[in-house]
């Protein structure tokens, strides 16, 4: 069921693009089934189910208060429940895949890597449709960029980043196939430029540099390091020149120039998200009761007051779920970092470094462009990415252990 998940997202985007709105979208229904099946794994371990249930109830508290005392429309609870599950999807996926990683079965892991490869191919085909005039633009003004047939364009950059970094790391660190690593880098850069978002273009460069730069493995005196440094230094000007020509000859330069001349540096980098935050501050001070400041008023209430969301994950969580929601988010990220940090120096955990720096990268991206930890498209893949830290290299297969 995981393999066609992006195809279902395509179908969902196509239907929404044709103004076919269903009570619950095809993508939401499909992912609810997947998440439900993931949770079934823990029917023999109620600790996980209690944790997920407690988090869901805590995040829904603000909506329940509004439903009880201010607005008796049941649709509020339904809509907010769907939005809460978007935030919980990476966590549920993480605890599910963590159990898979505990098996330390490299053959099974290879099957999941194939799922990542297929998902990357589906994404690539979607974005390349722009070349033949199909799909939807990322920005309607000037039909800039592309999002294929995916509806939630803002989430595509995070999805590309997650898929490409898993494959890039797999080829660099696990299979040690530099040719495939370079191919993955070049193809991801092309796809990032096709999306034409700052996250898509800059993020790909950043994560691939982090993959290749492992201080613990670099021998500065080794001739191979010096050779690699010379090659990298030679290719860098070519990359800069190619990127410059692509941007200058594309419609995106018009968009960047338009906003650059009208905005200060921070507003340009954040794409006006800081101004939305400034708009929200007086609304928060005047409209939120003390209980709503503590537990929030729910995502629907927050969106109704501002007319949109700020698109910075931590701030969106804070205004939707209050201090409690923001503290829970920071706490969970902190726990993940502690887990990954503790495994980095252990050679038997080859993916720990990947999970560690990607937790940091995705948190930074979520603070700059949002749509990361509440991404309906990327959520399951993010959970898988974080769970990889628990895979332990072993010469003994799962089948052999069962025979023992």
C-alpha positions as a printed NumPy array, in Angstrom:
array([[  0.   ,   0.   ,   0.   ],
       [  2.982,   2.321,   0.457],
       [  4.168,   1.98 ,  -3.147],
       [  1.228,   3.799,  -4.836],
       [  0.829,   6.442,  -2.111],
       [  2.183,   9.225,  -4.363],
       [  0.051,   8.02 ,  -7.27 ],
       [ -2.985,   8.46 ,  -5.016],
       [ -1.706,  11.984,  -4.202],
       [ -1.508,  12.647,  -7.965],
       [ -5.08 ,  11.469,  -8.45 ],
       [ -6.168,  13.625,  -5.533],
       [ -4.43 ,  16.67 ,  -7.032],
       [ -5.972,  16.017, -10.439],
       [ -9.484,  15.832,  -8.945],
       [ -8.996,  19.002,  -6.911],
       [ -7.577,  20.747,  -9.982],
       [-10.819,  19.885, -11.788],
       [-12.789,  21.373,  -8.86 ],
       [-14.048,  17.94 ,  -7.806],
       [-14.291,  18.316,  -4.019],
       [-15.261,  15.277,  -1.956],
       [-16.267,  15.287,   1.758],
       [-12.967,  13.553,   2.462],
       [-10.272,  13.545,  -0.2  ],
       [ -9.049,  10.363,  -1.886],
       [ -5.568,  10.96 ,  -0.465],
       [ -6.814,  11.509,   3.104],
       [ -8.949,   8.368,   2.994],
       [ -6.079,   6.247,   1.63 ],
       [ -3.615,   7.528,   4.225],
       [ -6.084,   7.074,   7.078],
       [ -6.255,   3.391,   6.091],
       [ -2.437,   3.17 ,   6.001],
       [ -2.069,   4.921,   9.368],
       [ -4.786,   2.677,  10.816],
       [ -2.932,  -0.426,   9.641],
       [  0.309,   0.927,  11.098],
       [ -1.397,   1.396,  14.458],
       [ -2.726,  -2.178,  14.292],
       [  0.873,  -3.329,  14.726],
       [  0.737,  -1.966,  18.276],
       [ -2.425,  -3.782,  19.378],
       [ -0.084,  -6.014,  21.388],
       [  1.822,  -2.98 ,  22.715],
       [ -0.707,  -0.549,  24.124],
       [  2.02 ,   1.864,  25.288],
       [  2.378,   3.267,  21.756],
       [ -1.38 ,   3.425,  21.227],
       [ -1.806,   5.237,  24.552],
       [  0.889,   7.748,  23.553],
       [ -0.683,   8.466,  20.155],
       [ -4.153,   8.628,  21.683],
       [ -2.984,  11.007,  24.425],
       [ -1.274,  13.32 ,  21.939],
       [ -4.339,  13.341,  19.692],
       [ -6.651,  14.167,  22.609],
       [ -4.344,  16.928,  23.908],
       [ -4.161,  18.582,  20.487],
       [ -7.928,  18.269,  20.049],
       [ -8.694,  19.863,  23.453],
       [ -8.866,  23.411,  22.074],
       [-11.292,  22.333,  19.353],
       [-13.423,  20.482,  21.913],
       [-13.63 ,  23.608,  24.08 ],
       [-14.724,  25.722,  21.122],
       [-17.211,  23.065,  20.015],
       [-18.707,  22.892,  23.518],
       [-18.961,  26.59 ,  24.371],
       [-18.695,  28.648,  21.172],
       [-19.451,  26.722,  17.979],
       [-21.501,  23.526,  17.912],
       [-20.683,  22.714,  14.29 ],
       [-19.469,  19.114,  14.147],
       [-17.448,  19.945,  11.028],
       [-14.946,  21.796,  13.249],
       [-14.084,  18.595,  15.111],
       [-13.898,  16.604,  11.869],
       [-11.681,  19.117,  10.062],
       [ -9.418,  19.632,  13.061],
       [ -9.087,  15.872,  13.587],
       [ -7.834,  15.491,   9.994],
       [ -5.346,  18.327,  10.503],
       [ -4.084,  16.829,  13.773],
       [ -3.499,  13.502,  12.033],
       [ -1.299,  15.361,   9.522],
       [  0.963,  16.397,  12.398],
       [  0.84 ,  12.907,  13.93 ],
       [  1.555,  11.07 ,  10.656],
       [  5.372,  11.494,  10.854],
       [  5.298,  10.28 ,  14.479],
       [  3.052,   7.277,  13.775],
       [  5.165,   6.356,  10.741],
       [  8.31 ,   6.751,  12.823],
       [  7.228,   4.351,  15.59 ],
       [  5.95 ,   1.867,  12.978],
       [  9.144,   1.862,  10.916],
       [ 11.257,   1.841,  14.086],
       [  9.874,  -1.624,  14.812],
       [ 10.891,  -2.65 ,  11.29 ],
       [ 14.415,  -1.324,  11.875],
       [ 14.704,  -3.25 ,  15.144],
       [ 14.571,  -6.459,  13.063],
       [ 17.983,  -5.493,  11.613],
       [ 16.983,  -7.303,   8.415],
       [ 18.993,  -5.8  ,   5.534],
       [ 16.943,  -7.716,   2.933],
       [ 13.734,  -6.213,   4.298],
       [ 15.318,  -2.754,   4.409],
       [ 16.319,  -3.089,   0.744],
       [ 12.632,  -3.595,  -0.083],
       [ 11.826,  -0.304,   1.63 ],
       [ 14.671,   1.39 ,  -0.262],
       [ 13.02 ,   0.149,  -3.475],
       [  9.823,   1.861,  -2.278],
       [ 11.835,   5.094,  -1.915],
       [ 13.286,   4.654,  -5.422],
       [  9.824,   4.099,  -6.928],
       [  8.449,   7.119,  -5.052],
       [ 11.366,   9.246,  -6.297],
       [ 10.647,   8.112,  -9.875],
       [  6.941,   8.98 ,  -9.517],
       [  7.845,  12.433,  -8.201],
       [ 10.413,  12.963, -10.976],
       [  7.936,  12.004, -13.729],
       [  5.385,  14.419, -12.225],
       [  7.791,  17.33 , -12.197],
       [  9.157,  16.552, -15.665],
       [  5.634,  16.77 , -17.099],
       [  6.179,  20.54 , -17.228],
       [  8.52 ,  20.   , -20.183],
       [  5.604,  18.733, -22.299],
       [  3.197,  21.338, -20.956],
       [  1.339,  19.138, -18.457],
       [  0.807,  19.44 , -14.723],
       [  0.234,  22.533, -12.581],
       [  2.647,  25.454, -12.072],
       [  4.107,  26.059,  -8.629],
       [  3.219,  29.759,  -8.848],
       [  0.233,  30.825, -10.923],
       [  1.765,  34.24 , -11.646],
       [  3.668,  33.663, -14.843],
       [  3.173,  29.876, -14.547],
       [  6.495,  29.669, -12.698],
       [  7.844,  26.301, -11.572],
       [  5.976,  23.017, -11.45 ],
       [  4.306,  20.703,  -8.955],
       [  3.171,  18.081, -11.457],
       [ -0.316,  16.889, -10.569],
       [  0.237,  17.261,  -6.837],
       [ -2.154,  19.755,  -5.296],
       [ -0.149,  20.845,  -2.233],
       [  2.714,  22.53 ,  -4.066],
       [  4.333,  23.907,  -0.912],
       [  4.995,  20.356,   0.317],
       [  6.762,  19.145,  -2.828],
       [ 10.147,  20.636,  -1.886],
       [ 10.168,  18.788,   1.45 ],
       [  9.191,  15.556,  -0.305],
       [ 11.965,  15.919,  -2.903],
       [ 14.469,  16.707,  -0.166],
       [ 13.552,  13.634,   1.907],
       [ 13.503,  11.175,  -1.003],
       [ 16.71 ,  12.464,  -2.598],
       [ 18.682,  12.559,   0.658],
       [ 17.753,   8.944,   1.493],
       [ 18.879,   7.762,  -1.939],
       [ 21.979,   9.985,  -1.966],
       [ 23.072,   8.706,   1.451],
       [ 22.304,   5.116,   0.43 ],
       [ 24.581,   5.363,  -2.616],
       [ 27.339,   7.301,  -0.804],
       [ 27.559,   5.553,   2.56 ],
       [ 25.908,   2.152,   2.173],
       [ 26.511,   0.977,  -1.402],
       [ 29.506,   3.286,  -1.952],
       [ 28.526,   3.888,  -5.564],
       [ 29.806,   7.381,  -6.365],
       [ 28.482,   7.307,  -9.938],
       [ 24.896,   6.723,  -8.794],
       [ 25.401,   9.316,  -6.066],
       [ 26.413,  11.928,  -8.666],
       [ 23.468,  10.942, -10.894],
       [ 21.111,  11.302,  -7.916],
       [ 22.621,  14.714,  -7.118],
       [ 22.302,  16.023, -10.683],
       [ 18.763,  14.701, -11.179],
       [ 17.674,  16.139,  -7.794],
       [ 19.166,  19.519,  -8.676],
       [ 17.275,  19.534, -11.982],
       [ 14.043,  18.655, -10.194],
       [ 14.732,  21.309,  -7.558],
       [ 15.165,  23.97 , -10.241],
       [ 12.001,  22.793, -11.993],
       [ 10.069,  23.322,  -8.754],
       [ 11.631,  26.811,  -8.599],
       [ 11.31 ,  27.215,  -4.837],
       [ 14.191,  28.452,  -2.678],
       [ 13.891,  25.353,  -0.501],
       [ 14.015,  23.027,  -3.485],
       [ 17.062,  24.681,  -5.045],
       [ 19.199,  25.489,  -1.998],
       [ 18.062,  22.535,   0.124],
       [ 19.295,  19.915,  -2.333],
       [ 22.778,  21.428,  -2.423],
       [ 22.886,  21.609,   1.382],
       [ 21.84 ,  18.006,   2.078],
       [ 24.178,  16.505,  -0.517],
       [ 27.095,  18.465,   0.925],
       [ 26.167,  17.109,   4.36 ],
       [ 26.065,  13.578,   2.96 ],
       [ 29.528,  13.802,   1.41 ],
       [ 31.164,  15.759,   4.238],
       [ 31.738,  13.325,   7.083],
       [ 34.541,  14.711,   9.297],
       [ 35.136,  11.306,  10.904],
       [ 35.968,   9.699,   7.566],
       [ 37.972,  12.479,   5.967],
       [ 41.714,  11.912,   5.828],
       [ 43.098,  15.274,   4.775],
       [ 46.494,  13.766,   4.026],
       [ 45.14 ,  10.991,   1.794],
       [ 45.662,  11.441,  -1.947],
       [ 42.041,  10.46 ,  -2.672],
       [ 40.83 ,  13.352,  -0.533],
       [ 43.045,  15.81 ,  -2.375],
       [ 41.87 ,  14.376,  -5.703],
       [ 38.197,  14.682,  -4.65 ],
       [ 38.826,  18.244,  -3.479],
       [ 40.318,  19.193,  -6.852],
       [ 37.381,  17.615,  -8.718],
       [ 34.859,  19.37 ,  -6.468],
       [ 36.646,  22.702,  -6.889],
       [ 36.622,  22.22 , -10.669],
       [ 32.933,  21.308, -10.832],
       [ 31.74 ,  24.068,  -8.484],
       [ 32.167,  26.948, -11.01 ],
       [ 30.359,  24.836, -13.634],
       [ 27.479,  24.284, -11.232],
       [ 27.3  ,  27.999, -10.343],
       [ 27.38 ,  28.98 , -14.027],
       [ 24.671,  26.425, -14.942],
       [ 22.462,  27.482, -12.023],
       [ 22.884,  31.155, -12.877],
       [ 21.965,  30.606, -16.514],
       [ 18.948,  28.49 , -15.587],
       [ 17.583,  31.116, -13.19 ],
       [ 18.313,  34.08 , -15.495],
       [ 16.675,  32.395, -18.494],
       [ 13.608,  31.233, -16.563],
       [ 10.5  ,  33.072, -15.412],
       [ 11.536,  32.695, -11.791],
       [ 14.038,  35.569, -12.097],
       [ 11.08 ,  37.876, -12.767],
       [  9.374,  36.696,  -9.584],
       [ 12.552,  37.027,  -7.495],
       [ 13.325,  40.488,  -8.896],
       [  9.74 ,  41.633,  -8.31 ],
       [  9.809,  40.726,  -4.628],
       [ 13.472,  41.643,  -4.042],
       [ 12.863,  45.263,  -5.055],
       [  9.781,  45.556,  -2.831],
       [ 10.878,  43.721,   0.302],
       [ 13.594,  43.88 ,   2.921],
       [ 16.001,  40.939,   3.128],
       [ 14.174,  39.053,   5.926],
       [ 10.773,  39.43 ,   4.255],
       [ 12.229,  38.195,   0.955],
       [ 13.869,  35.149,   2.563],
       [ 10.714,  34.268,   4.516],
       [  8.379,  35.094,   1.592],
       [  6.369,  37.507,   3.789],
       [  5.811,  34.945,   6.561],
       [  7.218,  37.423,   9.081],
       [  4.527,  39.932,   8.088],
       [  1.813,  37.311,   8.629],
       [  3.288,  36.699,  12.077],
       [  3.143,  40.421,  12.812],
       [ -0.509,  40.436,  11.712],
       [ -1.266,  37.507,  14.019],
       [  0.217,  39.038,  17.189],
       [ -2.598,  41.601,  17.858],
       [ -5.212,  38.994,  16.88 ],
       [ -3.684,  36.588,  19.396],
       [ -3.582,  39.227,  22.132],
       [ -7.165,  40.406,  21.594],
       [ -9.07 ,  37.312,  20.454],
       [ -7.523,  34.417,  22.397],
       [ -8.768,  33.648,  25.911],
       [ -6.277,  32.441,  28.514],
       [ -7.381,  28.823,  28.001],
       [ -6.906,  29.176,  24.223],
       [ -3.417,  30.534,  24.824],
       [ -2.624,  27.425,  26.865],
       [ -4.224,  24.662,  24.747],
       [ -5.073,  26.584,  21.568],
       [ -8.387,  26.942,  19.808],
       [ -7.741,  24.437,  17.048],
       [ -6.414,  24.821,  13.535],
       [ -9.77 ,  25.887,  12.054],
       [-10.178,  28.711,  14.582],
       [ -6.627,  29.911,  13.935],
       [ -7.129,  29.898,  10.151],
       [-10.444,  31.746,  10.444],
       [ -8.862,  34.533,  12.496],
       [ -5.835,  35.092,  10.245],
       [ -7.443,  34.004,   6.982],
       [ -4.541,  31.614,   6.322],
       [ -1.638,  30.074,   8.211],
       [  1.769,  31.677,   8.741],
       [  3.537,  28.665,   7.16 ],
       [  6.184,  28.373,   9.862],
       [  5.507,  25.045,  11.563],
       [  6.348,  25.992,  15.16 ],
       [  4.292,  29.204,  14.968],
       [  1.388,  27.403,  13.301],
       [  1.454,  24.8  ,  16.065],
       [  1.632,  27.513,  18.723],
       [ -1.357,  29.484,  17.423],
       [ -3.417,  26.342,  16.749],
       [ -2.539,  24.285,  19.834],
       [ -1.172,  26.823,  22.304],
       [  1.804,  26.54 ,  24.624],
       [  1.034,  22.86 ,  25.181],
       [  1.27 ,  22.024,  21.483],
       [  4.479,  24.025,  20.969],
       [  6.147,  22.419,  24.01 ],
       [  5.16 ,  18.925,  22.84 ],
       [  6.601,  19.617,  19.377],
       [  9.916,  20.885,  20.78 ],
       [ 10.062,  17.983,  23.232],
       [  9.53 ,  15.349,  20.536],
       [ 12.156,  16.913,  18.253],
       [ 14.564,  17.062,  21.202],
       [ 14.018,  13.361,  21.986],
       [ 14.681,  12.425,  18.346],
       [ 17.917,  14.433,  18.353],
       [ 19.07 ,  12.773,  21.569],
       [ 18.394,   9.315,  20.115],
       [ 20.237,  10.099,  16.863],
       [ 23.16 ,  11.807,  18.631],
       [ 23.619,   8.794,  20.883],
       [ 23.901,   6.443,  17.894],
       [ 26.137,   8.528,  15.604],
       [ 29.433,   7.273,  17.028],
       [ 28.369,   3.632,  16.844],
       [ 29.556,   2.162,  13.552],
       [ 26.88 ,  -0.535,  13.608],
       [ 24.219,   2.163,  13.074],
       [ 25.07 ,   3.403,   9.552],
       [ 22.024,   5.657,   9.105],
       [ 22.257,   7.506,  12.444],
       [ 24.233,  10.408,  10.92 ],
       [ 21.633,  10.785,   8.156],
       [ 18.736,  10.942,  10.632],
       [ 20.635,  13.342,  12.882],
       [ 21.487,  16.023,  10.327],
       [ 18.12 ,  15.672,   8.569],
       [ 16.227,  16.306,  11.81 ],
       [ 18.151,  19.581,  12.069],
       [ 17.731,  20.439,   8.366],
       [ 13.977,  19.755,   8.362],
       [ 13.478,  21.792,  11.54 ],
       [ 15.322,  24.705,   9.915],
       [ 13.247,  24.385,   6.737],
       [ 10.054,  24.203,   8.797],
       [ 11.052,  27.524,  10.387],
       [ 11.691,  29.152,   7.01 ],
       [  9.025,  27.769,   4.7  ],
       [  6.78 ,  25.494,   6.771],
       [  4.742,  22.58 ,   5.372],
       [  7.198,  20.002,   6.714],
       [  5.863,  18.349,   9.857],
       [  2.236,  18.862,   8.802],
       [  2.852,  17.668,   5.257],
       [  0.245,  15.193,   4.073],
       [  2.486,  14.213,   1.157],
       [  5.86 ,  13.922,   2.902],
       [  4.739,  12.838,   6.403],
       [  5.094,   9.065,   5.982],
       [  8.486,   9.461,   4.288],
       [  9.744,  11.737,   7.085],
       [  8.801,   9.097,   9.655],
       [ 10.716,   6.483,   7.646],
       [ 13.747,   8.764,   7.348],
       [ 13.933,   9.349,  11.112],
       [ 13.442,   5.659,  11.91 ],
       [ 16.485,   4.66 ,   9.834],
       [ 18.728,   5.661,  12.75 ],
       [ 17.697,   2.446,  14.554],
       [ 18.803,   0.077,  11.802],
       [ 21.748,  -1.922,  13.071],
       [ 24.148,  -3.692,  10.744],
       [ 24.123,  -7.422,  11.327],
       [ 25.413, -10.446,   9.48 ],
       [ 22.576, -12.491,  10.91 ],
       [ 19.287, -12.234,   9.034],
       [ 15.865, -12.101,  10.599],
       [ 15.066, -15.575,   9.17 ],
       [ 18.188, -17.087,  10.755],
       [ 17.266, -15.637,  14.148],
       [ 13.781, -17.13 ,  13.858],
       [ 15.311, -20.543,  13.047],
       [ 17.545, -20.249,  16.118]])
